[in-house]
Coordinates of C-alpha atoms in Angstrom, one line a residue:
Chain R
M925 CA 135.2 136.7 119.0
P926 CA 137.5 135.9 121.9
L927 CA 137.0 132.1 121.8
Y928 CA 136.0 130.1 118.8
C929 CA 135.9 126.3 119.3
K930 CA 134.6 123.8 116.7
I931 CA 135.8 120.4 117.6
K932 CA 135.0 116.7 117.4
K933 CA 136.2 114.0 119.7
Y934 CA 135.2 110.4 119.5
L935 CA 134.6 109.0 122.9
S936 CA 133.6 105.5 123.9
S937 CA 130.0 106.4 124.7
F938 CA 129.3 109.2 122.3
T939 CA 130.9 111.7 119.9
L940 CA 131.7 115.1 121.2
D941 CA 130.6 117.6 118.5
V942 CA 130.7 121.1 119.8
E943 CA 130.7 124.6 118.3
I944 CA 131.1 127.5 120.7
D945 CA 131.5 131.1 119.8
T946 CA 131.8 133.4 122.8
S947 CA 131.5 137.1 122.9
D948 CA 132.8 139.2 125.7
E949 CA 129.9 138.1 127.9
R950 CA 129.6 135.3 130.3
M951 CA 128.8 132.2 128.4
A952 CA 127.4 129.0 130.0
L953 CA 127.4 125.4 128.8
L954 CA 124.3 123.9 130.2
G955 CA 123.9 120.1 130.0
A956 CA 123.1 117.0 132.0
S957 CA 126.0 115.3 133.7
G958 CA 127.9 113.2 131.2
S959 CA 126.9 115.4 128.2
G960 CA 130.5 116.4 127.5
K961 CA 130.6 119.9 129.0
S962 CA 133.7 119.3 131.1
M963 CA 135.4 117.4 128.2
T964 CA 134.8 120.5 126.1
L965 CA 136.6 122.7 128.6
R966 CA 139.4 120.3 128.9
C967 CA 139.9 120.3 125.1
V968 CA 140.0 124.1 125.1
A969 CA 142.5 124.1 128.0
G970 CA 144.6 121.5 126.1
I971 CA 144.4 118.8 128.8
E972 CA 142.5 116.6 126.3
K973 CA 143.2 116.5 122.6
P974 CA 140.2 116.7 120.2
D975 CA 140.2 114.4 117.1
E976 CA 139.2 117.1 114.7
G977 CA 138.5 120.8 114.5
Q978 CA 139.8 124.2 115.5
I979 CA 140.2 126.2 118.6
L980 CA 141.0 129.9 118.4
L981 CA 141.5 132.3 121.3
N982 CA 141.7 136.0 120.5
N983 CA 142.8 135.0 116.9
V984 CA 145.6 132.8 118.2
T985 CA 145.2 129.2 117.0
L986 CA 145.4 126.9 120.0
F987 CA 144.4 123.8 118.1
D988 CA 144.0 123.0 114.4
S989 CA 143.8 119.4 113.3
E990 CA 144.3 120.3 109.6
K991 CA 147.4 122.4 110.2
G992 CA 148.7 120.0 112.9
I993 CA 148.7 122.7 115.6
N994 CA 148.2 121.6 119.2
L995 CA 149.7 124.0 121.7
P996 CA 150.5 122.5 125.1
P997 CA 148.2 123.7 128.0
Q998 CA 151.2 125.7 129.4
K999 CA 151.2 127.9 126.3
R1000 CA 147.4 128.5 126.1
N1001 CA 146.9 131.3 128.6
V1002 CA 143.5 129.8 129.6
G1003 CA 142.4 130.0 133.2
F1004 CA 140.7 126.9 134.5
L1005 CA 138.8 126.7 137.8
F1006 CA 138.3 123.1 138.6
Q1007 CA 135.3 121.5 140.2
D1008 CA 137.0 120.9 143.6
Y1009 CA 139.4 123.9 143.0
A1010 CA 142.4 121.5 142.7
L1011 CA 144.6 123.5 145.2
F1012 CA 147.9 121.8 145.8
P1013 CA 147.6 120.3 149.3
N1014 CA 151.3 120.3 149.9
M1015 CA 151.6 124.1 149.4
T1016 CA 150.3 127.0 151.5
A1017 CA 147.8 129.4 150.1
L1018 CA 150.5 131.9 149.1
E1019 CA 152.6 129.1 147.5
N1020 CA 149.5 128.0 145.6
I1021 CA 149.0 131.6 144.3
L1022 CA 152.6 131.9 143.3
T1023 CA 152.4 128.8 141.1
G1024 CA 149.9 130.9 139.0
T1025 CA 152.5 133.6 138.4
R1026 CA 154.9 131.6 136.3
K1027 CA 153.7 133.2 133.1
L1028 CA 154.7 136.6 134.5
H1029 CA 158.2 138.1 134.6
K1030 CA 160.3 137.0 137.5
A1031 CA 160.5 140.4 139.1
E1032 CA 156.7 140.8 139.1
R1033 CA 155.8 137.5 140.6
D1034 CA 155.9 138.4 144.3
S1035 CA 154.2 141.8 144.0
A1036 CA 151.5 140.3 141.7
A1037 CA 150.8 137.6 144.3
R1038 CA 150.7 140.1 147.1
R1039 CA 148.3 142.4 145.2
I1040 CA 145.9 139.6 144.4
T1041 CA 146.1 138.2 147.9
Q1042 CA 144.8 141.6 149.1
A1043 CA 142.2 142.0 146.3
F1044 CA 140.8 138.6 147.2
H1045 CA 140.7 139.2 150.9
L1046 CA 143.2 136.4 151.7
E1047 CA 145.5 138.4 153.9
G1048 CA 146.5 136.6 157.0
L1049 CA 145.8 133.2 155.4
E1050 CA 149.0 133.1 153.3
A1051 CA 150.7 130.5 155.5
R1052 CA 147.7 128.2 155.7
Y1053 CA 147.3 124.9 153.8
P1054 CA 144.3 124.3 151.7
S1055 CA 142.9 121.8 154.3
Q1056 CA 142.9 124.6 156.8
L1057 CA 140.9 127.0 154.6
S1058 CA 137.1 127.3 154.6
G1059 CA 135.1 126.6 151.4
G1060 CA 134.9 130.3 150.6
E1061 CA 138.6 130.9 151.3
R1062 CA 139.5 127.9 149.1
Q1063 CA 137.4 129.3 146.2
R1064 CA 139.0 132.7 146.5
C1065 CA 142.5 131.1 146.7
A1066 CA 141.8 129.1 143.6
L1067 CA 140.4 132.1 141.7
A1068 CA 143.4 134.2 142.8
R1069 CA 145.8 131.5 141.6
T1070 CA 144.0 131.3 138.3
M1071 CA 143.7 135.0 137.7
V1072 CA 147.1 136.2 138.9
G1073 CA 148.5 134.9 135.6
Q1074 CA 146.1 137.1 133.7
P1075 CA 144.4 134.5 131.5
E1076 CA 142.6 135.6 128.4
I1077 CA 139.5 133.6 129.3
L1078 CA 138.3 132.0 132.5
M1079 CA 136.7 128.6 132.3
I1080 CA 134.8 127.4 135.4
D1081 CA 133.7 123.8 135.8
E1082 CA 130.7 123.2 138.1
P1083 CA 132.2 125.0 141.1
F1084 CA 129.4 124.4 143.5
S1085 CA 128.2 120.9 142.7
A1086 CA 129.7 119.4 145.9
L1087 CA 128.3 122.0 148.3
D1088 CA 125.2 122.3 150.4
S1089 CA 122.7 124.9 149.3
Y1090 CA 123.5 127.6 151.9
L1091 CA 127.2 127.6 151.2
R1092 CA 126.5 127.3 147.5
W1093 CA 124.5 130.5 147.6
Q1094 CA 127.2 132.4 149.5
L1095 CA 130.0 131.3 147.2
E1096 CA 127.9 132.0 144.1
Q1097 CA 127.4 135.6 145.2
E1098 CA 131.1 135.9 145.9
L1099 CA 132.0 134.4 142.5
D1100 CA 129.6 136.8 140.8
T1101 CA 131.3 139.8 142.4
I1102 CA 134.8 138.6 141.5
L1103 CA 133.8 137.8 137.9
D1104 CA 132.4 141.4 137.6
K1105 CA 135.8 142.7 138.4
F1106 CA 137.6 140.3 136.1
G1107 CA 136.2 141.8 132.9
K1108 CA 137.3 138.9 130.6
P1109 CA 135.2 136.4 128.8
I1110 CA 134.0 133.5 130.9
L1111 CA 132.9 130.0 129.9
Y1112 CA 130.9 128.5 132.7
V1113 CA 129.9 124.9 132.9
S1114 CA 127.0 123.6 135.0
H1115 CA 123.9 121.4 135.0
N1116 CA 122.1 123.8 137.3
R1117 CA 119.7 126.0 135.3
D1118 CA 119.1 128.5 138.1
E1119 CA 122.8 129.0 138.8
V1120 CA 123.5 129.5 135.1
Y1121 CA 120.6 131.9 134.7
R1122 CA 121.8 134.0 137.6
L1123 CA 125.5 134.0 136.7
C1124 CA 125.6 134.1 132.9
D1125 CA 124.3 136.1 129.9
R1126 CA 124.3 133.5 127.1
I1127 CA 123.7 129.8 127.2
T1128 CA 124.7 127.0 125.0
V1129 CA 122.7 123.8 125.6
M1130 CA 124.6 120.5 125.3
N1131 CA 123.1 117.1 124.9
R1132 CA 125.1 113.8 124.6
G1133 CA 128.1 115.7 123.2
T1134 CA 126.3 117.9 120.8
S1135 CA 126.0 121.6 121.3
E1136 CA 123.0 123.7 120.2
S1137 CA 123.6 127.3 119.0
S1138 CA 124.0 129.7 121.9
R1139 CA 121.0 131.9 122.9
E1140 CA 120.4 134.8 125.2
K1141 CA 119.4 133.4 128.5
W1142 CA 115.9 135.0 128.7
D1143 CA 115.2 134.0 125.1
L1144 CA 116.2 130.4 125.8
F1145 CA 114.0 130.1 128.9
R1146 CA 111.0 131.8 127.2
N1147 CA 111.2 129.7 124.1
P1148 CA 113.6 126.7 124.4
V1149 CA 112.8 125.5 120.8
T1150 CA 114.2 122.0 121.3
Y1151 CA 113.2 119.1 123.6
H1152 CA 116.5 119.0 125.4
A1153 CA 116.6 122.7 126.0
A1154 CA 113.1 122.6 127.4
L1155 CA 114.1 119.7 129.7
L1156 CA 117.3 121.5 130.8
T1157 CA 115.6 124.8 131.5
G1158 CA 113.4 122.9 133.9
C1159 CA 110.2 122.2 132.0
K1160 CA 108.5 119.4 133.9
N1161 CA 105.8 118.5 131.4
I1162 CA 106.9 117.5 127.9
T1163 CA 104.9 115.2 125.6
S1164 CA 105.2 114.1 122.0
V1165 CA 102.7 115.5 119.6
T1166 CA 101.5 115.1 116.1
A1167 CA 101.2 118.3 114.2
S1168 CA 99.5 119.0 110.9
N1169 CA 97.8 122.0 109.3
N1170 CA 98.2 124.2 112.3
H1171 CA 96.5 121.6 114.5
I1172 CA 98.4 119.9 117.3
S1173 CA 97.3 116.8 119.2
A1174 CA 99.0 115.4 122.2
P1175 CA 97.6 111.9 122.6
E1176 CA 99.4 111.1 125.8
W1177 CA 97.7 114.0 127.5
G1178 CA 94.4 113.7 125.6
L1179 CA 94.6 117.3 124.4
E1180 CA 94.2 119.0 121.1
F1181 CA 94.3 122.6 119.9
D1182 CA 94.8 124.8 116.9
T1183 CA 97.7 127.2 116.5
E1184 CA 98.7 129.9 114.0
E1185 CA 102.4 129.1 114.2
T1186 CA 104.0 126.9 111.6
T1187 CA 103.9 123.4 113.0
E1188 CA 106.0 121.5 110.5
A1189 CA 109.0 120.6 112.7
V1190 CA 107.1 120.4 115.9
K1191 CA 107.5 117.0 117.6
F1192 CA 106.9 117.8 121.3
M1193 CA 105.1 120.3 123.4
G1194 CA 105.8 121.4 126.9
I1195 CA 104.2 123.4 129.7
R1196 CA 106.0 124.6 132.8
A1197 CA 104.4 123.2 136.0
N1198 CA 103.7 126.7 137.5
Y1199 CA 102.2 128.2 134.3
I1200 CA 99.1 126.0 134.4
I1201 CA 96.1 127.9 135.9
P1202 CA 92.6 126.9 137.0
A1203 CA 90.1 127.7 134.3
H1204 CA 88.2 130.2 136.3
K1205 CA 91.3 132.4 136.6
A1206 CA 91.8 132.6 132.9
G1207 CA 90.8 136.0 131.5
K1208 CA 88.3 136.2 128.7
N1209 CA 91.0 137.1 126.2
D1210 CA 93.4 134.4 127.3
E1211 CA 93.5 131.7 124.7
G1212 CA 94.2 128.3 126.2
V1213 CA 93.5 124.6 126.3
I1214 CA 90.8 124.0 128.8
F1215 CA 89.9 120.6 130.2
D1216 CA 88.3 118.9 133.2
Y1217 CA 90.8 117.1 135.4
E1218 CA 91.2 114.6 138.1
I1219 CA 93.9 114.4 140.7
V1220 CA 96.1 111.3 140.5
R1221 CA 98.5 112.2 143.3
E1222 CA 99.1 115.2 145.5
I1223 CA 102.6 116.0 146.9
E1224 CA 103.1 118.7 149.5
D1225 CA 106.4 120.6 148.8
T1226 CA 108.0 123.2 151.1
F1227 CA 106.2 126.2 149.8
S1228 CA 104.0 124.8 147.1
C1229 CA 101.6 121.9 146.3
I1230 CA 102.4 119.6 143.4
L1231 CA 99.4 118.1 141.9
M1232 CA 99.7 115.3 139.3
V1233 CA 96.6 115.7 137.2
R1234 CA 95.1 114.2 134.1
R1235 CA 92.1 114.6 131.9
R1236 CA 89.1 113.3 133.8
N1237 CA 88.0 109.7 133.2
T1238 CA 91.0 108.8 131.0
D1239 CA 94.3 106.9 131.4
C1240 CA 96.3 109.8 130.1
T1241 CA 99.8 110.5 131.4
P1242 CA 99.5 112.9 134.4
I1243 CA 100.7 116.5 134.1
R1244 CA 102.6 118.1 136.9
W1245 CA 101.0 121.3 138.2
E1246 CA 102.5 123.4 140.9
L1247 CA 100.6 126.0 142.8
R1248 CA 101.0 128.0 146.1
K1249 CA 99.5 126.4 149.2
D1250 CA 96.8 129.1 149.6
E1251 CA 95.8 128.7 146.0
R1252 CA 95.4 125.0 146.6
H1253 CA 93.0 125.7 149.4
A1254 CA 91.0 128.1 147.3
M1255 CA 90.8 125.5 144.5
R1256 CA 88.3 123.4 146.5
E1257 CA 85.5 126.0 145.9
Y1258 CA 85.7 125.8 142.1
P1259 CA 85.0 123.3 139.4
Q1260 CA 87.9 121.0 138.5
R1261 CA 88.8 122.7 135.2
L1262 CA 92.3 123.6 134.1
C1263 CA 93.6 126.0 131.6
I1264 CA 97.0 125.7 129.8
P1265 CA 97.5 129.2 128.5
R1266 CA 98.4 129.2 124.8
K1267 CA 101.1 131.8 125.3
H1268 CA 102.9 129.4 127.7
I1269 CA 102.8 126.3 125.6
L1270 CA 106.2 125.5 124.3
L1271 CA 106.3 124.0 120.8
L1272 CA 109.4 121.9 120.5
K1273 CA 111.5 120.2 117.9
Chain I
M269 CA 181.6 87.2 166.6
D270 CA 182.2 88.5 163.0
W271 CA 179.8 91.3 162.2
F272 CA 180.6 91.4 158.5
P273 CA 177.3 89.7 157.4
L274 CA 175.3 92.5 159.1
W275 CA 177.4 95.2 157.5
N276 CA 177.3 93.5 154.1
S277 CA 173.6 93.0 154.2
L278 CA 172.9 96.6 155.1
R279 CA 175.3 97.8 152.4
I280 CA 173.8 95.6 149.7
S281 CA 170.2 96.4 150.6
A282 CA 170.9 100.1 151.0
I283 CA 172.6 100.4 147.6
G284 CA 170.0 98.2 146.0
T285 CA 167.2 100.3 147.5
I286 CA 168.6 103.5 146.2
I287 CA 168.7 102.1 142.6
T288 CA 165.2 100.5 143.0
F289 CA 163.9 103.8 144.4
A290 CA 164.8 105.8 141.4
A291 CA 164.0 103.1 138.8
G292 CA 160.7 102.2 140.5
I293 CA 159.5 105.8 140.5
A294 CA 160.6 106.4 137.0
A295 CA 159.0 103.2 135.7
A296 CA 155.7 103.9 137.6
Y297 CA 155.6 107.4 136.1
Y298 CA 156.1 106.3 132.5
V299 CA 154.0 103.1 132.6
M300 CA 151.1 105.1 134.1
R301 CA 151.1 107.4 131.1
L302 CA 151.2 104.6 128.5
P303 CA 148.1 103.6 126.4
R304 CA 146.1 100.9 128.1
A305 CA 147.2 97.9 126.0
L306 CA 150.9 98.7 126.3
K307 CA 150.5 99.4 130.0
G308 CA 149.2 95.9 130.7
I309 CA 152.2 94.3 128.9
C310 CA 154.8 96.5 130.7
D311 CA 153.0 96.0 134.0
T312 CA 153.2 92.3 133.7
I313 CA 156.9 92.3 132.7
L314 CA 157.9 94.6 135.5
T315 CA 156.0 92.7 138.1
V316 CA 157.2 89.2 137.1
P317 CA 160.2 89.1 139.5
M318 CA 157.8 89.4 142.4
V319 CA 156.1 86.0 141.7
L320 CA 159.2 84.2 140.3
P321 CA 161.2 82.1 142.8
P322 CA 164.4 84.1 143.6
T323 CA 166.5 81.2 142.3
V324 CA 165.0 81.7 138.8
V325 CA 166.0 85.4 139.1
G326 CA 169.5 84.2 140.1
Y327 CA 169.6 81.9 137.2
F328 CA 168.8 84.7 134.8
I329 CA 171.5 86.9 136.3
L330 CA 174.0 84.2 136.0
V331 CA 173.1 83.5 132.4
T332 CA 173.6 87.2 131.7
V333 CA 176.7 88.1 133.6
S334 CA 178.6 85.0 134.6
P335 CA 182.1 84.6 133.1
K336 CA 180.7 82.0 130.7
S337 CA 178.2 84.5 129.2
A338 CA 178.9 86.9 126.4
L339 CA 178.5 90.0 128.6
G340 CA 180.6 88.4 131.4
T341 CA 183.4 87.5 128.9
W342 CA 183.3 91.0 127.5
L343 CA 183.5 92.6 131.0
H344 CA 186.4 90.3 131.9
D345 CA 188.4 90.8 128.7
W346 CA 188.0 94.6 128.6
F347 CA 187.8 95.7 132.2
G348 CA 189.2 92.7 134.0
V349 CA 186.0 92.6 136.1
T350 CA 184.2 89.5 137.2
V351 CA 180.7 90.3 138.6
T352 CA 179.7 87.0 140.0
M353 CA 180.7 85.6 143.4
R354 CA 181.2 89.1 144.7
W355 CA 179.0 91.3 146.9
Q356 CA 178.2 93.6 144.0
A357 CA 176.4 90.7 142.3
S358 CA 174.0 90.6 145.3
V359 CA 173.1 94.2 144.6
I360 CA 171.9 93.3 141.1
A361 CA 169.9 90.5 142.7
V362 CA 168.4 92.8 145.3
V363 CA 167.5 95.4 142.7
I364 CA 165.6 92.9 140.5
V365 CA 163.8 91.2 143.4
T366 CA 162.8 94.5 145.1
F367 CA 162.0 96.5 142.0
P368 CA 158.4 95.2 141.6
L369 CA 157.6 96.1 145.3
M370 CA 158.7 99.7 144.8
Y371 CA 157.1 99.9 141.3
R372 CA 153.7 98.6 142.4
T373 CA 153.5 100.7 145.6
V374 CA 154.5 103.9 143.8
R375 CA 152.2 103.2 140.9
G376 CA 149.3 102.7 143.3
A377 CA 150.1 106.0 144.9
F378 CA 150.4 107.8 141.5
E379 CA 147.1 106.3 140.4
S380 CA 145.2 107.4 143.4
F381 CA 146.6 110.8 143.0
D382 CA 144.0 113.4 142.0
K383 CA 144.7 113.9 138.3
N384 CA 143.0 117.3 138.5
L385 CA 146.1 118.6 140.3
T386 CA 148.4 117.8 137.4
D387 CA 145.9 119.2 135.0
A388 CA 145.6 122.4 137.1
G389 CA 149.4 122.6 137.1
Q390 CA 149.5 122.4 133.4
T391 CA 146.9 125.1 132.8
L392 CA 148.8 127.3 135.3
G393 CA 151.8 127.1 133.0
L394 CA 153.9 124.9 135.2
S395 CA 156.5 122.7 133.5
N396 CA 156.1 118.9 133.6
T397 CA 159.3 118.7 135.6
Y398 CA 157.9 121.2 138.2
I399 CA 154.6 119.2 138.4
F400 CA 156.5 116.0 138.9
T401 CA 159.0 117.1 141.5
R402 CA 156.9 119.7 143.4
I403 CA 153.4 118.4 143.1
L404 CA 153.2 114.7 142.3
I405 CA 156.1 113.4 144.4
P406 CA 155.3 115.5 147.6
N407 CA 151.7 114.4 147.5
C408 CA 152.6 110.8 147.0
K409 CA 155.3 110.9 149.7
S410 CA 153.8 108.3 152.0
G411 CA 153.3 105.8 149.2
I412 CA 156.8 106.3 148.0
L413 CA 158.2 105.9 151.6
A414 CA 156.2 102.8 152.1
G415 CA 157.5 101.3 148.9
T416 CA 161.1 102.2 149.9
V417 CA 160.8 100.6 153.3
L418 CA 159.2 97.4 151.8
A419 CA 162.0 97.3 149.2
F420 CA 164.7 97.7 151.8
A421 CA 163.2 95.0 154.1
R422 CA 162.8 92.6 151.2
G423 CA 166.4 93.4 150.1
L424 CA 167.8 92.6 153.6
G425 CA 166.1 89.2 153.6
E426 CA 167.1 88.3 150.0
Y427 CA 168.5 84.7 150.0
G428 CA 167.7 82.7 146.9
A429 CA 169.1 84.9 144.1
T430 CA 171.9 86.2 146.4
S431 CA 173.2 82.7 147.2
M432 CA 173.3 81.8 143.6
V433 CA 175.1 84.8 142.3
S434 CA 177.4 85.6 145.2
G435 CA 177.5 82.3 147.2
Y436 CA 178.8 82.3 150.7
I437 CA 182.3 83.5 151.2
A438 CA 183.0 84.5 154.8
G439 CA 184.2 88.1 155.0
R440 CA 183.4 88.8 151.4
T441 CA 179.9 87.9 150.3
A442 CA 178.3 86.6 153.5
T443 CA 175.0 88.2 154.3
I444 CA 172.7 87.7 157.3
S445 CA 170.4 85.2 155.5
T446 CA 173.2 83.3 153.8
S447 CA 175.0 83.1 157.2
V448 CA 171.9 81.5 158.8
A449 CA 171.9 78.8 156.2
Y450 CA 175.6 78.3 156.3
F451 CA 175.9 78.0 160.1
W452 CA 172.9 75.7 160.2
Q453 CA 174.5 73.4 157.6
I454 CA 177.8 73.2 159.5
N455 CA 175.9 72.5 162.7
Q456 CA 176.8 75.8 164.5
D457 CA 173.2 76.1 165.7
K458 CA 174.0 78.8 168.2
M459 CA 175.5 81.1 165.5
A460 CA 172.6 80.4 163.2
F461 CA 170.3 81.4 166.1
Y462 CA 172.1 84.7 166.7
W463 CA 171.7 85.7 163.0
V464 CA 168.1 84.6 163.1
M465 CA 167.5 86.9 166.0
I466 CA 169.3 89.8 164.4
N467 CA 167.2 89.3 161.2
L468 CA 164.0 89.2 163.2
A469 CA 164.9 92.4 165.1
I470 CA 165.6 94.3 161.9
S471 CA 162.4 93.0 160.3
L472 CA 160.3 94.1 163.2
I473 CA 161.9 97.6 163.3
V474 CA 161.2 98.0 159.5
L475 CA 157.6 96.8 159.9
F476 CA 157.0 99.2 162.8
A477 CA 158.4 102.0 160.6
L478 CA 156.0 101.0 157.8
N479 CA 153.0 101.0 160.1
A480 CA 154.0 104.5 161.3
F481 CA 154.0 105.7 157.7
E482 CA 150.6 104.1 157.0
K483 CA 149.2 105.8 160.1
N484 CA 150.5 109.2 158.9
R485 CA 149.1 108.7 155.6
R486 CA 145.7 107.9 156.9
R487 CA 145.8 110.9 159.2
A488 CA 146.8 113.2 156.3
R489 CA 143.6 112.3 154.4

C-alpha cells in the first residue's frame, strides 16, 4: 500500500471526498474537468491542505487532521508532473534538472543530473531554455527534473491536454516507455478514457469531488456499474429505467426486457454505440432486445457512420448507433430492425 | 548656475527608490499570500497615498515627525536630530508617495506569474527563499524594473509633500521641482525655464527606458 489517501476538503462548488488506495501499479483518476482530480493530487503533494483525513505514503504520515500532522511539500518526496510541465523559464534545461536534485547529497547532485540527462536523451540540450525545447524535449526535461530526486510516487496531471492529437500520441508513447523504467507507483490524472486505458492498470472514477472504489481497467470498461463510470468510459447511450421483478423498462427508449440479474439498485441502463447490431446479424442464441427503428439523423464521421435511431413511429429519445461505412451500405438491403444484445446492456446504479 | 537642485533631486529620488524597491516587493509578496478579506484591506491602505494629494501626505509626515510631535520631540531630545526642513525629510515623502506605484506594479507581476512554477518548486524540495529569489523574482524582472523606473520618475517630480516637509532652502533642500516654483515666484522666469527643461529631459529619458522594458517584456512572452 504505497499511497493511502482518504481526505475531505470543502470547496465553494462541491466537497472533495476522496479515498484512494494505490498498489504498485499505475493508478488513474478518471473524471470530467472540474471533478476534483487535480485538487486531489495537489492535496497529496501538500500544495493544498485538506480539511479532514489522512494521507500516508509508504507508511509515513504526510497529513493527518486528527494528529495535526501536515508535512510541507518539500518534505513529502512526491514527484509531480504538472499539466504544462512548469519548467522554470529563466533556467536552462540542466539548471532545471539540477533544481530536482536538492533532496540528494551535495556531492551526488552533478553526477545524478548528468546520468539522468543521458537516460532521458537530453544530451546537447543542457544549455537551452525551455522556450527553445520542443514539446517532447520539454516533457523529458520535466520528467528528468521530477525523477532525479527519486520520489516515492509520481503524480501526473493531464500531461497531454493542450497538445494536438499527433504530438499527443508521440508523447504518450514516450511517457509510457519512461514510466516502465521508473518502477514506482504512479497516480495519473486525466479526463481522456482512451489515454487512461492505454497507460494505466487500475482506474478510480471521480464525479463532482467524490471517488468511486478503484477497479481493474478492463473490468471497469466491461461493467461500469455506475452511471458516471459508464459516461466516463464513453458510453454514449444511457437512459433511466424502472426495474422490478427482473423486468426492466426504459420508457424514454420505448423498450422493455426481462433479465435474470438482480435489479433492485438498477436506475439506468446503457449501451455502447458500436455494440448495437442489425437484427439479421444476431445469432440464434444471442439474447437481445429487438425492435423496428427509424432514422432520425445520419452523421458521417471519418471512418464510421453515426445513425441516430429510435423505435419506429414513436417520439422516443434517439439512440446513437455507430457502424462502419460498408456496413451502412449493406444495411439498405435488410429490414430496419435492430438488436441490442443482452450481454452488452449495462445495468447501472 | 547652481546645480545643487539636480544633485539633490537625484539623491533623494535614488535613496527613496531603493527603500521603495525593497518595501514594495516585500509588501506585494506578503499581501498576495493573505486571505482575501484581509488582502482587500491591506491593498486599500497601501494604495491610498497614490490617490491622496501629496500635501495631505506631507501633512501626515509633519504631524508625525515635526519638532512639535511626540516622535519629533523624542528624536530631538535623545539624538539631537530634527528631521523636518532637511533633505532627509524629502526622502520620507518620496518613499510614501512612490510606494504604491512600486507595490501595485510588482503585485500585478506576481499575480500574473504562473503559480504552477512555485508549486513545482515546492514539490521539488526547493526552499521558499530559493523559490522567491531564484524563480519568482527573475521571472517577474520586467514588472519589477517597470515599477522601479516609475517610482524613480515619480520621486524626481515630487513637489507637494517635499515642499511641506523640507521647504525650499537654496543649497540645502532645493530640488528641481521646488526650484521651478521658487524661481517663478521671484520672477526669475529664465531660471524657472531652465529647470523646467531639465525636468522634462529627465522625464523623457525615464519614459523611454520604461517603454524599452515594456517592449522587452512583450518579446519575452
